[in-house]
Amino acid sequence: VIETEILTLDRMAIEEAGPNPDKLAAAIHAQLGVKTGAVPIHTIAGALDIVHVREERLPGMEGALVMTPDRNRGAIFANARSSRQRRRFTIAHELGHFLNPWHEPPNPVAFACTAEDLRTTWRDLSRDANRHWQQESEANRFAIELLAPASRVIRYLKGIPDLERVIALAANLDISKEAAARRYVGLCERPTAIVFGHKGNVGYFERHPDFPFVSCRKGDPLPSCETTPDPGVLTGHMQSEPRDWLARLPQRELLTQRLFQANGYSMTLLMLDGDDEDEETSNS
Ligand SMILES: [Zn+2]
């Protein structure tokens, strides 16, 4: 994807939004004008004093930001070994550090961010989280608000939750399926959870606050995963055993749907059956 458009953004006006990552991202979108499709992150970074974005091999790191001491200019580095979608998220994350004057780099002129930093939840952390994790969380929050603003996600949220829509969302916004899945769970009106697996084991999960607590833990065998079909296979919604997944038995049937991905990765959508008739009634 080559971004050729010339873009002018008023960085001072954007930074007036303050340290809140949601407001910072919204201030950029207010100036962008375009309302659909993939957000041109390279062009945006260039218009906000990032003099270059380079893809490099970064041992032990996913991304880095180097700045002049006065923070007037910066350069961003993204891990060349990661997918384009992941690099786009990394660039947005580093831009989030750059635009937030409250973010203190660990060394006077550079941030160096690991894969773990980029996985930090983008929900609010507790107030006692240390400064490093607070900053990483805010940079992630900024990145997802910039690359997948609610206004571009909303049309994927209607109806019965379905990983088909997560796949379409990822393709439309040019973000990873993992980022799309986490955004989907966060914004979907109907509470769901998504469990991310690798090679038959649980990695981590993202859960809507109103969805029952998910009991499986990192490293547990992934429930109902005896066979691993080819990457790209998406199952239907299957009735599943709640005891395998949830801390307490729900009032309604548990449905799961699984997407098998490359290299042994998978994601499993969890939802409760039974709201569909209500939705149809309220829509008519
Ligand atoms: Zn970071």
PDB file of N, CA and C in Angstrom, residues 36-133:
ATOM      1  N   THR A  36     -13.591   6.888   5.649  1.00  0.00           N
ATOM      2  CA  THR A  36     -13.708   5.451   5.414  1.00  0.00           C
ATOM      3  C   THR A  36     -12.346   4.834   5.094  1.00  0.00           C
ATOM      4  N   GLY A  37     -12.293   3.524   5.218  1.00  0.00           N
ATOM      5  CA  GLY A  37     -11.132   2.762   4.778  1.00  0.00           C
ATOM      6  C   GLY A  37      -9.944   2.859   5.717  1.00  0.00           C
ATOM      7  N   ALA A  38      -8.818   2.295   5.247  1.00  0.00           N
ATOM      8  CA  ALA A  38      -7.612   2.240   6.074  1.00  0.00           C
ATOM      9  C   ALA A  38      -7.073   3.638   6.340  1.00  0.00           C
ATOM     10  N   VAL A  39      -6.684   3.879   7.567  1.00  0.00           N
ATOM     11  CA  VAL A  39      -6.151   5.183   7.965  1.00  0.00           C
ATOM     12  C   VAL A  39      -4.702   5.284   7.471  1.00  0.00           C
ATOM     13  N   PRO A  40      -4.356   6.356   6.723  1.00  0.00           N
ATOM     14  CA  PRO A  40      -3.004   6.470   6.139  1.00  0.00           C
ATOM     15  C   PRO A  40      -1.963   6.854   7.189  1.00  0.00           C
ATOM     16  N   ILE A  41      -1.505   5.870   7.936  1.00  0.00           N
ATOM     17  CA  ILE A  41      -0.676   6.151   9.111  1.00  0.00           C
ATOM     18  C   ILE A  41       0.681   6.747   8.743  1.00  0.00           C
ATOM     19  N   HIS A  42       1.272   6.283   7.625  1.00  0.00           N
ATOM     20  CA  HIS A  42       2.572   6.850   7.244  1.00  0.00           C
ATOM     21  C   HIS A  42       2.429   8.340   6.903  1.00  0.00           C
ATOM     22  N   THR A  43       1.380   8.652   6.163  1.00  0.00           N
ATOM     23  CA  THR A  43       1.146  10.040   5.762  1.00  0.00           C
ATOM     24  C   THR A  43       0.861  10.910   6.978  1.00  0.00           C
ATOM     25  N   ILE A  44       0.087  10.381   7.907  1.00  0.00           N
ATOM     26  CA  ILE A  44      -0.226  11.145   9.126  1.00  0.00           C
ATOM     27  C   ILE A  44       1.050  11.406   9.926  1.00  0.00           C
ATOM     28  N   ALA A  45       1.866  10.371  10.084  1.00  0.00           N
ATOM     29  CA  ALA A  45       3.116  10.543  10.846  1.00  0.00           C
ATOM     30  C   ALA A  45       3.983  11.607  10.166  1.00  0.00           C
ATOM     31  N   GLY A  46       4.059  11.551   8.818  1.00  0.00           N
ATOM     32  CA  GLY A  46       4.865  12.526   8.085  1.00  0.00           C
ATOM     33  C   GLY A  46       4.361  13.943   8.273  1.00  0.00           C
ATOM     34  N   ALA A  47       3.045  14.091   8.371  1.00  0.00           N
ATOM     35  CA  ALA A  47       2.464  15.430   8.534  1.00  0.00           C
ATOM     36  C   ALA A  47       2.615  15.943   9.962  1.00  0.00           C
ATOM     37  N   LEU A  48       3.046  15.059  10.872  1.00  0.00           N
ATOM     38  CA  LEU A  48       3.184  15.457  12.282  1.00  0.00           C
ATOM     39  C   LEU A  48       4.647  15.389  12.728  1.00  0.00           C
ATOM     40  N   ASP A  49       5.541  15.768  11.832  1.00  0.00           N
ATOM     41  CA  ASP A  49       6.967  15.949  12.160  1.00  0.00           C
ATOM     42  C   ASP A  49       7.742  14.658  12.405  1.00  0.00           C
ATOM     43  N   ILE A  50       7.214  13.531  11.929  1.00  0.00           N
ATOM     44  CA  ILE A  50       8.020  12.312  11.905  1.00  0.00           C
ATOM     45  C   ILE A  50       8.755  12.324  10.562  1.00  0.00           C
ATOM     46  N   VAL A  51      10.060  12.556  10.595  1.00  0.00           N
ATOM     47  CA  VAL A  51      10.790  12.802   9.348  1.00  0.00           C
ATOM     48  C   VAL A  51      10.981  11.520   8.539  1.00  0.00           C
ATOM     49  N   HIS A  52      11.083  10.389   9.199  1.00  0.00           N
ATOM     50  CA  HIS A  52      11.002   9.147   8.440  1.00  0.00           C
ATOM     51  C   HIS A  52      10.523   7.984   9.285  1.00  0.00           C
ATOM     52  N   VAL A  53       9.913   7.029   8.580  1.00  0.00           N
ATOM     53  CA  VAL A  53       9.489   5.768   9.184  1.00  0.00           C
ATOM     54  C   VAL A  53      10.298   4.693   8.486  1.00  0.00           C
ATOM     55  N   ARG A  54      11.058   3.908   9.245  1.00  0.00           N
ATOM     56  CA  ARG A  54      11.882   2.875   8.633  1.00  0.00           C
ATOM     57  C   ARG A  54      11.491   1.514   9.156  1.00  0.00           C
ATOM     58  N   GLU A  55      11.613   0.555   8.274  1.00  0.00           N
ATOM     59  CA  GLU A  55      11.398  -0.832   8.696  1.00  0.00           C
ATOM     60  C   GLU A  55      12.761  -1.476   8.822  1.00  0.00           C
ATOM     61  N   GLU A  56      13.064  -1.960  10.015  1.00  0.00           N
ATOM     62  CA  GLU A  56      14.395  -2.499  10.286  1.00  0.00           C
ATOM     63  C   GLU A  56      14.243  -3.767  11.103  1.00  0.00           C
ATOM     64  N   ARG A  57      15.313  -4.535  11.111  1.00  0.00           N
ATOM     65  CA  ARG A  57      15.355  -5.631  12.081  1.00  0.00           C
ATOM     66  C   ARG A  57      15.699  -5.037  13.435  1.00  0.00           C
ATOM     67  N   LEU A  58      14.825  -5.243  14.398  1.00  0.00           N
ATOM     68  CA  LEU A  58      15.006  -4.625  15.712  1.00  0.00           C
ATOM     69  C   LEU A  58      15.053  -5.747  16.753  1.00  0.00           C
ATOM     70  N   PRO A  59      16.212  -6.256  17.050  1.00  0.00           N
ATOM     71  CA  PRO A  59      16.280  -7.402  17.965  1.00  0.00           C
ATOM     72  C   PRO A  59      15.638  -7.087  19.322  1.00  0.00           C
ATOM     73  N   GLY A  60      14.682  -7.919  19.701  1.00  0.00           N
ATOM     74  CA  GLY A  60      14.046  -7.746  21.008  1.00  0.00           C
ATOM     75  C   GLY A  60      13.038  -6.612  21.072  1.00  0.00           C
ATOM     76  N   MET A  61      12.828  -5.919  19.951  1.00  0.00           N
ATOM     77  CA  MET A  61      11.899  -4.790  19.973  1.00  0.00           C
ATOM     78  C   MET A  61      10.900  -4.903  18.823  1.00  0.00           C
ATOM     79  N   GLU A  62       9.753  -4.277  19.015  1.00  0.00           N
ATOM     80  CA  GLU A  62       8.747  -4.198  17.954  1.00  0.00           C
ATOM     81  C   GLU A  62       8.784  -2.830  17.294  1.00  0.00           C
ATOM     82  N   GLY A  63       9.150  -1.810  18.077  1.00  0.00           N
ATOM     83  CA  GLY A  63       9.177  -0.456  17.530  1.00  0.00           C
ATOM     84  C   GLY A  63      10.044   0.462  18.358  1.00  0.00           C
ATOM     85  N   ALA A  64      10.430   1.580  17.762  1.00  0.00           N
ATOM     86  CA  ALA A  64      11.223   2.567  18.486  1.00  0.00           C
ATOM     87  C   ALA A  64      10.923   3.953  17.942  1.00  0.00           C
ATOM     88  N   LEU A  65      11.123   4.933  18.808  1.00  0.00           N
ATOM     89  CA  LEU A  65      10.940   6.335  18.438  1.00  0.00           C
ATOM     90  C   LEU A  65      12.180   7.091  18.903  1.00  0.00           C
ATOM     91  N   VAL A  66      12.804   7.816  17.987  1.00  0.00           N
ATOM     92  CA  VAL A  66      13.946   8.661  18.345  1.00  0.00           C
ATOM     93  C   VAL A  66      13.523  10.102  18.081  1.00  0.00           C
ATOM     94  N   MET A  67      13.797  10.977  19.049  1.00  0.00           N
ATOM     95  CA  MET A  67      13.326  12.365  18.921  1.00  0.00           C
ATOM     96  C   MET A  67      14.477  13.331  19.130  1.00  0.00           C
ATOM     97  N   THR A  68      14.299  14.545  18.610  1.00  0.00           N
ATOM     98  CA  THR A  68      15.210  15.616  19.008  1.00  0.00           C
ATOM     99  C   THR A  68      14.862  15.969  20.461  1.00  0.00           C
ATOM    100  N   PRO A  69      15.826  16.507  21.229  1.00  0.00           N
ATOM    101  CA  PRO A  69      15.554  16.788  22.648  1.00  0.00           C
ATOM    102  C   PRO A  69      14.358  17.729  22.850  1.00  0.00           C
ATOM    103  N   ASP A  70      14.133  18.640  21.909  1.00  0.00           N
ATOM    104  CA  ASP A  70      12.991  19.555  22.047  1.00  0.00           C
ATOM    105  C   ASP A  70      11.686  18.926  21.542  1.00  0.00           C
ATOM    106  N   ARG A  71      11.762  17.697  21.092  1.00  0.00           N
ATOM    107  CA  ARG A  71      10.586  16.950  20.619  1.00  0.00           C
ATOM    108  C   ARG A  71       9.978  17.556  19.351  1.00  0.00           C
ATOM    109  N   ASN A  72      10.744  18.382  18.643  1.00  0.00           N
ATOM    110  CA  ASN A  72      10.193  18.990  17.426  1.00  0.00           C
ATOM    111  C   ASN A  72      10.089  17.987  16.287  1.00  0.00           C
ATOM    112  N   ARG A  73      11.050  17.064  16.235  1.00  0.00           N
ATOM    113  CA  ARG A  73      11.044  16.083  15.168  1.00  0.00           C
ATOM    114  C   ARG A  73      11.335  14.711  15.731  1.00  0.00           C
ATOM    115  N   GLY A  74      10.870  13.713  14.978  1.00  0.00           N
ATOM    116  CA  GLY A  74      11.126  12.351  15.429  1.00  0.00           C
ATOM    117  C   GLY A  74      11.281  11.411  14.249  1.00  0.00           C
ATOM    118  N   ALA A  75      11.785  10.223  14.541  1.00  0.00           N
ATOM    119  CA  ALA A  75      11.868   9.154  13.538  1.00  0.00           C
ATOM    120  C   ALA A  75      11.356   7.876  14.190  1.00  0.00           C
ATOM    121  N   ILE A  76      10.638   7.095  13.389  1.00  0.00           N
ATOM    122  CA  ILE A  76      10.019   5.870  13.916  1.00  0.00           C
ATOM    123  C   ILE A  76      10.611   4.664  13.204  1.00  0.00           C
ATOM    124  N   PHE A  77      10.855   3.618  13.978  1.00  0.00           N
ATOM    125  CA  PHE A  77      11.364   2.361  13.435  1.00  0.00           C
ATOM    126  C   PHE A  77      10.371   1.260  13.794  1.00  0.00           C
ATOM    127  N   ALA A  78      10.056   0.420  12.808  1.00  0.00           N
ATOM    128  CA  ALA A  78       9.128  -0.691  13.058  1.00  0.00           C
ATOM    129  C   ALA A  78       9.794  -1.991  12.623  1.00  0.00           C
ATOM    130  N   ASN A  79       9.500  -3.038  13.337  1.00  0.00           N
ATOM    131  CA  ASN A  79      10.133  -4.339  13.119  1.00  0.00           C
ATOM    132  C   ASN A  79       9.791  -4.901  11.733  1.00  0.00           C
ATOM    133  N   ALA A  80      10.820  -5.004  10.884  1.00  0.00           N
ATOM    134  CA  ALA A  80      10.617  -5.460   9.508  1.00  0.00           C
ATOM    135  C   ALA A  80      10.116  -6.896   9.444  1.00  0.00           C
ATOM    136  N   ARG A  81      10.295  -7.656  10.522  1.00  0.00           N
ATOM    137  CA  ARG A  81       9.897  -9.061  10.490  1.00  0.00           C
ATOM    138  C   ARG A  81       8.424  -9.248  10.827  1.00  0.00           C
ATOM    139  N   SER A  82       7.757  -8.195  11.250  1.00  0.00           N
ATOM    140  CA  SER A  82       6.324  -8.301  11.549  1.00  0.00           C
ATOM    141  C   SER A  82       5.503  -7.994  10.300  1.00  0.00           C
ATOM    142  N   SER A  83       4.231  -8.380  10.354  1.00  0.00           N
ATOM    143  CA  SER A  83       3.351  -8.149   9.207  1.00  0.00           C
ATOM    144  C   SER A  83       3.118  -6.644   9.000  1.00  0.00           C
ATOM    145  N   ARG A  84       2.688  -6.296   7.794  1.00  0.00           N
ATOM    146  CA  ARG A  84       2.398  -4.890   7.515  1.00  0.00           C
ATOM    147  C   ARG A  84       1.361  -4.340   8.501  1.00  0.00           C
ATOM    148  N   GLN A  85       0.336  -5.138   8.784  1.00  0.00           N
ATOM    149  CA  GLN A  85      -0.719  -4.674   9.681  1.00  0.00           C
ATOM    150  C   GLN A  85      -0.163  -4.396  11.073  1.00  0.00           C
ATOM    151  N   ARG A  86       0.722  -5.277  11.507  1.00  0.00           N
ATOM    152  CA  ARG A  86       1.315  -5.101  12.831  1.00  0.00           C
ATOM    153  C   ARG A  86       2.236  -3.871  12.841  1.00  0.00           C
ATOM    154  N   ARG A  87       2.966  -3.662  11.749  1.00  0.00           N
ATOM    155  CA  ARG A  87       3.850  -2.490  11.680  1.00  0.00           C
ATOM    156  C   ARG A  87       3.017  -1.200  11.709  1.00  0.00           C
ATOM    157  N   ARG A  88       1.868  -1.236  11.054  1.00  0.00           N
ATOM    158  CA  ARG A  88       0.998  -0.051  11.093  1.00  0.00           C
ATOM    159  C   ARG A  88       0.591   0.280  12.531  1.00  0.00           C
ATOM    160  N   PHE A  89       0.281  -0.751  13.292  1.00  0.00           N
ATOM    161  CA  PHE A  89      -0.084  -0.522  14.698  1.00  0.00           C
ATOM    162  C   PHE A  89       1.120   0.027  15.465  1.00  0.00           C
ATOM    163  N   THR A  90       2.298  -0.537  15.208  1.00  0.00           N
ATOM    164  CA  THR A  90       3.515  -0.091  15.895  1.00  0.00           C
ATOM    165  C   THR A  90       3.799   1.385  15.606  1.00  0.00           C
ATOM    166  N   ILE A  91       3.659   1.776  14.324  1.00  0.00           N
ATOM    167  CA  ILE A  91       3.910   3.171  13.954  1.00  0.00           C
ATOM    168  C   ILE A  91       2.926   4.092  14.694  1.00  0.00           C
ATOM    169  N   ALA A  92       1.665   3.684  14.748  1.00  0.00           N
ATOM    170  CA  ALA A  92       0.666   4.484  15.459  1.00  0.00           C
ATOM    171  C   ALA A  92       0.999   4.560  16.952  1.00  0.00           C
ATOM    172  N   HIS A  93       1.463   3.459  17.518  1.00  0.00           N
ATOM    173  CA  HIS A  93       1.844   3.422  18.937  1.00  0.00           C
ATOM    174  C   HIS A  93       2.993   4.406  19.202  1.00  0.00           C
ATOM    175  N   GLU A  94       4.017   4.375  18.363  1.00  0.00           N
ATOM    176  CA  GLU A  94       5.166   5.278  18.564  1.00  0.00           C
ATOM    177  C   GLU A  94       4.745   6.730  18.369  1.00  0.00           C
ATOM    178  N   LEU A  95       3.852   6.974  17.406  1.00  0.00           N
ATOM    179  CA  LEU A  95       3.328   8.329  17.209  1.00  0.00           C
ATOM    180  C   LEU A  95       2.590   8.786  18.470  1.00  0.00           C
ATOM    181  N   GLY A  96       1.916   7.846  19.129  1.00  0.00           N
ATOM    182  CA  GLY A  96       1.234   8.159  20.390  1.00  0.00           C
ATOM    183  C   GLY A  96       2.211   8.626  21.460  1.00  0.00           C
ATOM    184  N   HIS A  97       3.370   7.992  21.556  1.00  0.00           N
ATOM    185  CA  HIS A  97       4.398   8.468  22.503  1.00  0.00           C
ATOM    186  C   HIS A  97       4.885   9.861  22.102  1.00  0.00           C
ATOM    187  N   PHE A  98       5.081  10.047  20.799  1.00  0.00           N
ATOM    188  CA  PHE A  98       5.649  11.314  20.305  1.00  0.00           C
ATOM    189  C   PHE A  98       4.731  12.497  20.607  1.00  0.00           C
ATOM    190  N   LEU A  99       3.426  12.310  20.394  1.00  0.00           N
ATOM    191  CA  LEU A  99       2.488  13.431  20.517  1.00  0.00           C
ATOM    192  C   LEU A  99       2.085  13.696  21.957  1.00  0.00           C
ATOM    193  N   ASN A 100       2.456  12.804  22.856  1.00  0.00           N
ATOM    194  CA  ASN A 100       2.028  12.968  24.241  1.00  0.00           C
ATOM    195  C   ASN A 100       3.203  13.470  25.079  1.00  0.00           C
ATOM    196  N   PRO A 101       3.215  14.783  25.342  1.00  0.00           N
ATOM    197  CA  PRO A 101       4.387  15.351  26.034  1.00  0.00           C
ATOM    198  C   PRO A 101       4.550  14.835  27.458  1.00  0.00           C
ATOM    199  N   TRP A 102       3.515  14.181  27.968  1.00  0.00           N
ATOM    200  CA  TRP A 102       3.622  13.608  29.319  1.00  0.00           C
ATOM    201  C   TRP A 102       4.347  12.263  29.306  1.00  0.00           C
ATOM    202  N   HIS A 103       4.538  11.707  28.113  1.00  0.00           N
ATOM    203  CA  HIS A 103       5.236  10.421  28.041  1.00  0.00           C
ATOM    204  C   HIS A 103       6.741  10.639  28.154  1.00  0.00           C
ATOM    205  N   GLU A 104       7.303  10.090  29.200  1.00  0.00           N
ATOM    206  CA  GLU A 104       8.738  10.248  29.428  1.00  0.00           C
ATOM    207  C   GLU A 104       9.480   9.052  28.877  1.00  0.00           C
ATOM    208  N   PRO A 105      10.404   9.283  27.937  1.00  0.00           N
ATOM    209  CA  PRO A 105      11.175   8.151  27.427  1.00  0.00           C
ATOM    210  C   PRO A 105      12.130   7.627  28.497  1.00  0.00           C
ATOM    211  N   PRO A 106      12.420   6.339  28.452  1.00  0.00           N
ATOM    212  CA  PRO A 106      13.333   5.774  29.438  1.00  0.00           C
ATOM    213  C   PRO A 106      14.748   6.324  29.290  1.00  0.00           C
ATOM    214  N   ASN A 107      15.082   6.771  28.090  1.00  0.00           N
ATOM    215  CA  ASN A 107      16.358   7.455  27.887  1.00  0.00           C
ATOM    216  C   ASN A 107      15.976   8.788  27.255  1.00  0.00           C
ATOM    217  N   PRO A 108      16.792   9.836  27.395  1.00  0.00           N
ATOM    218  CA  PRO A 108      16.282  11.190  27.111  1.00  0.00           C
ATOM    219  C   PRO A 108      15.650  11.379  25.728  1.00  0.00           C
ATOM    220  N   VAL A 109      16.100  10.654  24.720  1.00  0.00           N
ATOM    221  CA  VAL A 109      15.579  10.945  23.375  1.00  0.00           C
ATOM    222  C   VAL A 109      14.975   9.737  22.668  1.00  0.00           C
ATOM    223  N   ALA A 110      14.756   8.627  23.348  1.00  0.00           N
ATOM    224  CA  ALA A 110      14.256   7.465  22.612  1.00  0.00           C
ATOM    225  C   ALA A 110      13.343   6.570  23.448  1.00  0.00           C
ATOM    226  N   PHE A 111      12.296   6.112  22.783  1.00  0.00           N
ATOM    227  CA  PHE A 111      11.465   5.032  23.316  1.00  0.00           C
ATOM    228  C   PHE A 111      11.841   3.753  22.578  1.00  0.00           C
ATOM    229  N   ALA A 112      11.900   2.657  23.272  1.00  0.00           N
ATOM    230  CA  ALA A 112      12.113   1.353  22.637  1.00  0.00           C
ATOM    231  C   ALA A 112      11.042   0.425  23.174  1.00  0.00           C
ATOM    232  N   CYS A 113      10.173  -0.065  22.286  1.00  0.00           N
ATOM    233  CA  CYS A 113       8.982  -0.778  22.750  1.00  0.00           C
ATOM    234  C   CYS A 113       9.030  -2.242  22.314  1.00  0.00           C
ATOM    235  N   THR A 114       8.735  -3.118  23.252  1.00  0.00           N
ATOM    236  CA  THR A 114       8.783  -4.561  22.996  1.00  0.00           C
ATOM    237  C   THR A 114       7.405  -5.067  22.577  1.00  0.00           C
ATOM    238  N   ALA A 115       7.378  -6.319  22.134  1.00  0.00           N
ATOM    239  CA  ALA A 115       6.097  -6.941  21.785  1.00  0.00           C
ATOM    240  C   ALA A 115       5.176  -6.941  23.003  1.00  0.00           C
ATOM    241  N   GLU A 116       5.751  -7.131  24.177  1.00  0.00           N
ATOM    242  CA  GLU A 116       4.934  -7.125  25.395  1.00  0.00           C
ATOM    243  C   GLU A 116       4.318  -5.738  25.633  1.00  0.00           C
ATOM    244  N   ASP A 117       5.106  -4.687  25.400  1.00  0.00           N
ATOM    245  CA  ASP A 117       4.567  -3.326  25.537  1.00  0.00           C
ATOM    246  C   ASP A 117       3.364  -3.126  24.608  1.00  0.00           C
ATOM    247  N   LEU A 118       3.478  -3.661  23.385  1.00  0.00           N
ATOM    248  CA  LEU A 118       2.421  -3.447  22.399  1.00  0.00           C
ATOM    249  C   LEU A 118       1.194  -4.306  22.665  1.00  0.00           C
ATOM    250  N   ARG A 119       1.339  -5.279  23.548  1.00  0.00           N
ATOM    251  CA  ARG A 119       0.199  -6.122  23.930  1.00  0.00           C
ATOM    252  C   ARG A 119      -0.535  -5.570  25.139  1.00  0.00           C
ATOM    253  N   THR A 120       0.067  -4.585  25.812  1.00  0.00           N
ATOM    254  CA  THR A 120      -0.560  -4.032  27.010  1.00  0.00           C
ATOM    255  C   THR A 120      -1.990  -3.615  26.698  1.00  0.00           C
ATOM    256  N   THR A 121      -2.867  -3.900  27.625  1.00  0.00           N
ATOM    257  CA  THR A 121      -4.271  -3.588  27.395  1.00  0.00           C
ATOM    258  C   THR A 121      -4.436  -2.118  27.027  1.00  0.00           C
ATOM    259  N   TRP A 122      -5.416  -1.848  26.190  1.00  0.00           N
ATOM    260  CA  TRP A 122      -5.659  -0.437  25.864  1.00  0.00           C
ATOM    261  C   TRP A 122      -6.854   0.103  26.631  1.00  0.00           C
ATOM    262  N   ARG A 123      -7.347  -0.706  27.570  1.00  0.00           N
ATOM    263  CA  ARG A 123      -8.334  -0.130  28.501  1.00  0.00           C
ATOM    264  C   ARG A 123      -7.567   0.615  29.577  1.00  0.00           C
ATOM    265  N   ASP A 124      -8.308   1.393  30.358  1.00  0.00           N
ATOM    266  CA  ASP A 124      -7.650   2.118  31.453  1.00  0.00           C
ATOM    267  C   ASP A 124      -7.020   1.135  32.419  1.00  0.00           C
ATOM    268  N   LEU A 125      -5.788   1.417  32.783  1.00  0.00           N
ATOM    269  CA  LEU A 125      -5.137   0.616  33.809  1.00  0.00           C
ATOM    270  C   LEU A 125      -5.523   1.188  35.166  1.00  0.00           C
ATOM    271  N   SER A 126      -5.321   0.397  36.188  1.00  0.00           N
ATOM    272  CA  SER A 126      -5.583   0.907  37.539  1.00  0.00           C
ATOM    273  C   SER A 126      -4.605   2.044  37.816  1.00  0.00           C
ATOM    274  N   ARG A 127      -4.983   2.905  38.700  1.00  0.00           N
ATOM    275  CA  ARG A 127      -4.186   4.100  38.970  1.00  0.00           C
ATOM    276  C   ARG A 127      -2.793   3.763  39.507  1.00  0.00           C
ATOM    277  N   ASP A 128      -2.657   2.601  40.119  1.00  0.00           N
ATOM    278  CA  ASP A 128      -1.353   2.286  40.713  1.00  0.00           C
ATOM    279  C   ASP A 128      -0.426   1.555  39.726  1.00  0.00           C
ATOM    280  N   ALA A 129      -0.875   1.390  38.470  1.00  0.00           N
ATOM    281  CA  ALA A 129       0.043   0.812  37.482  1.00  0.00           C
ATOM    282  C   ALA A 129       1.265   1.724  37.367  1.00  0.00           C
ATOM    283  N   ASN A 130       2.428   1.149  37.177  1.00  0.00           N
ATOM    284  CA  ASN A 130       3.599   2.030  37.144  1.00  0.00           C
ATOM    285  C   ASN A 130       3.625   2.837  35.846  1.00  0.00           C
ATOM    286  N   ARG A 131       4.456   3.841  35.867  1.00  0.00           N
ATOM    287  CA  ARG A 131       4.449   4.807  34.788  1.00  0.00           C
ATOM    288  C   ARG A 131       4.694   4.158  33.424  1.00  0.00           C
ATOM    289  N   HIS A 132       5.617   3.210  33.377  1.00  0.00           N
ATOM    290  CA  HIS A 132       5.919   2.554  32.110  1.00  0.00           C
ATOM    291  C   HIS A 132       4.675   1.920  31.514  1.00  0.00           C
ATOM    292  N   TRP A 133       3.961   1.116  32.307  1.00  0.00           N
ATOM    293  CA  TRP A 133       2.790   0.417  31.763  1.00  0.00           C
ATOM    294  C   TRP A 133       1.670   1.370  31.435  1.00  0.00           C
TER     295      TRP A 133
END
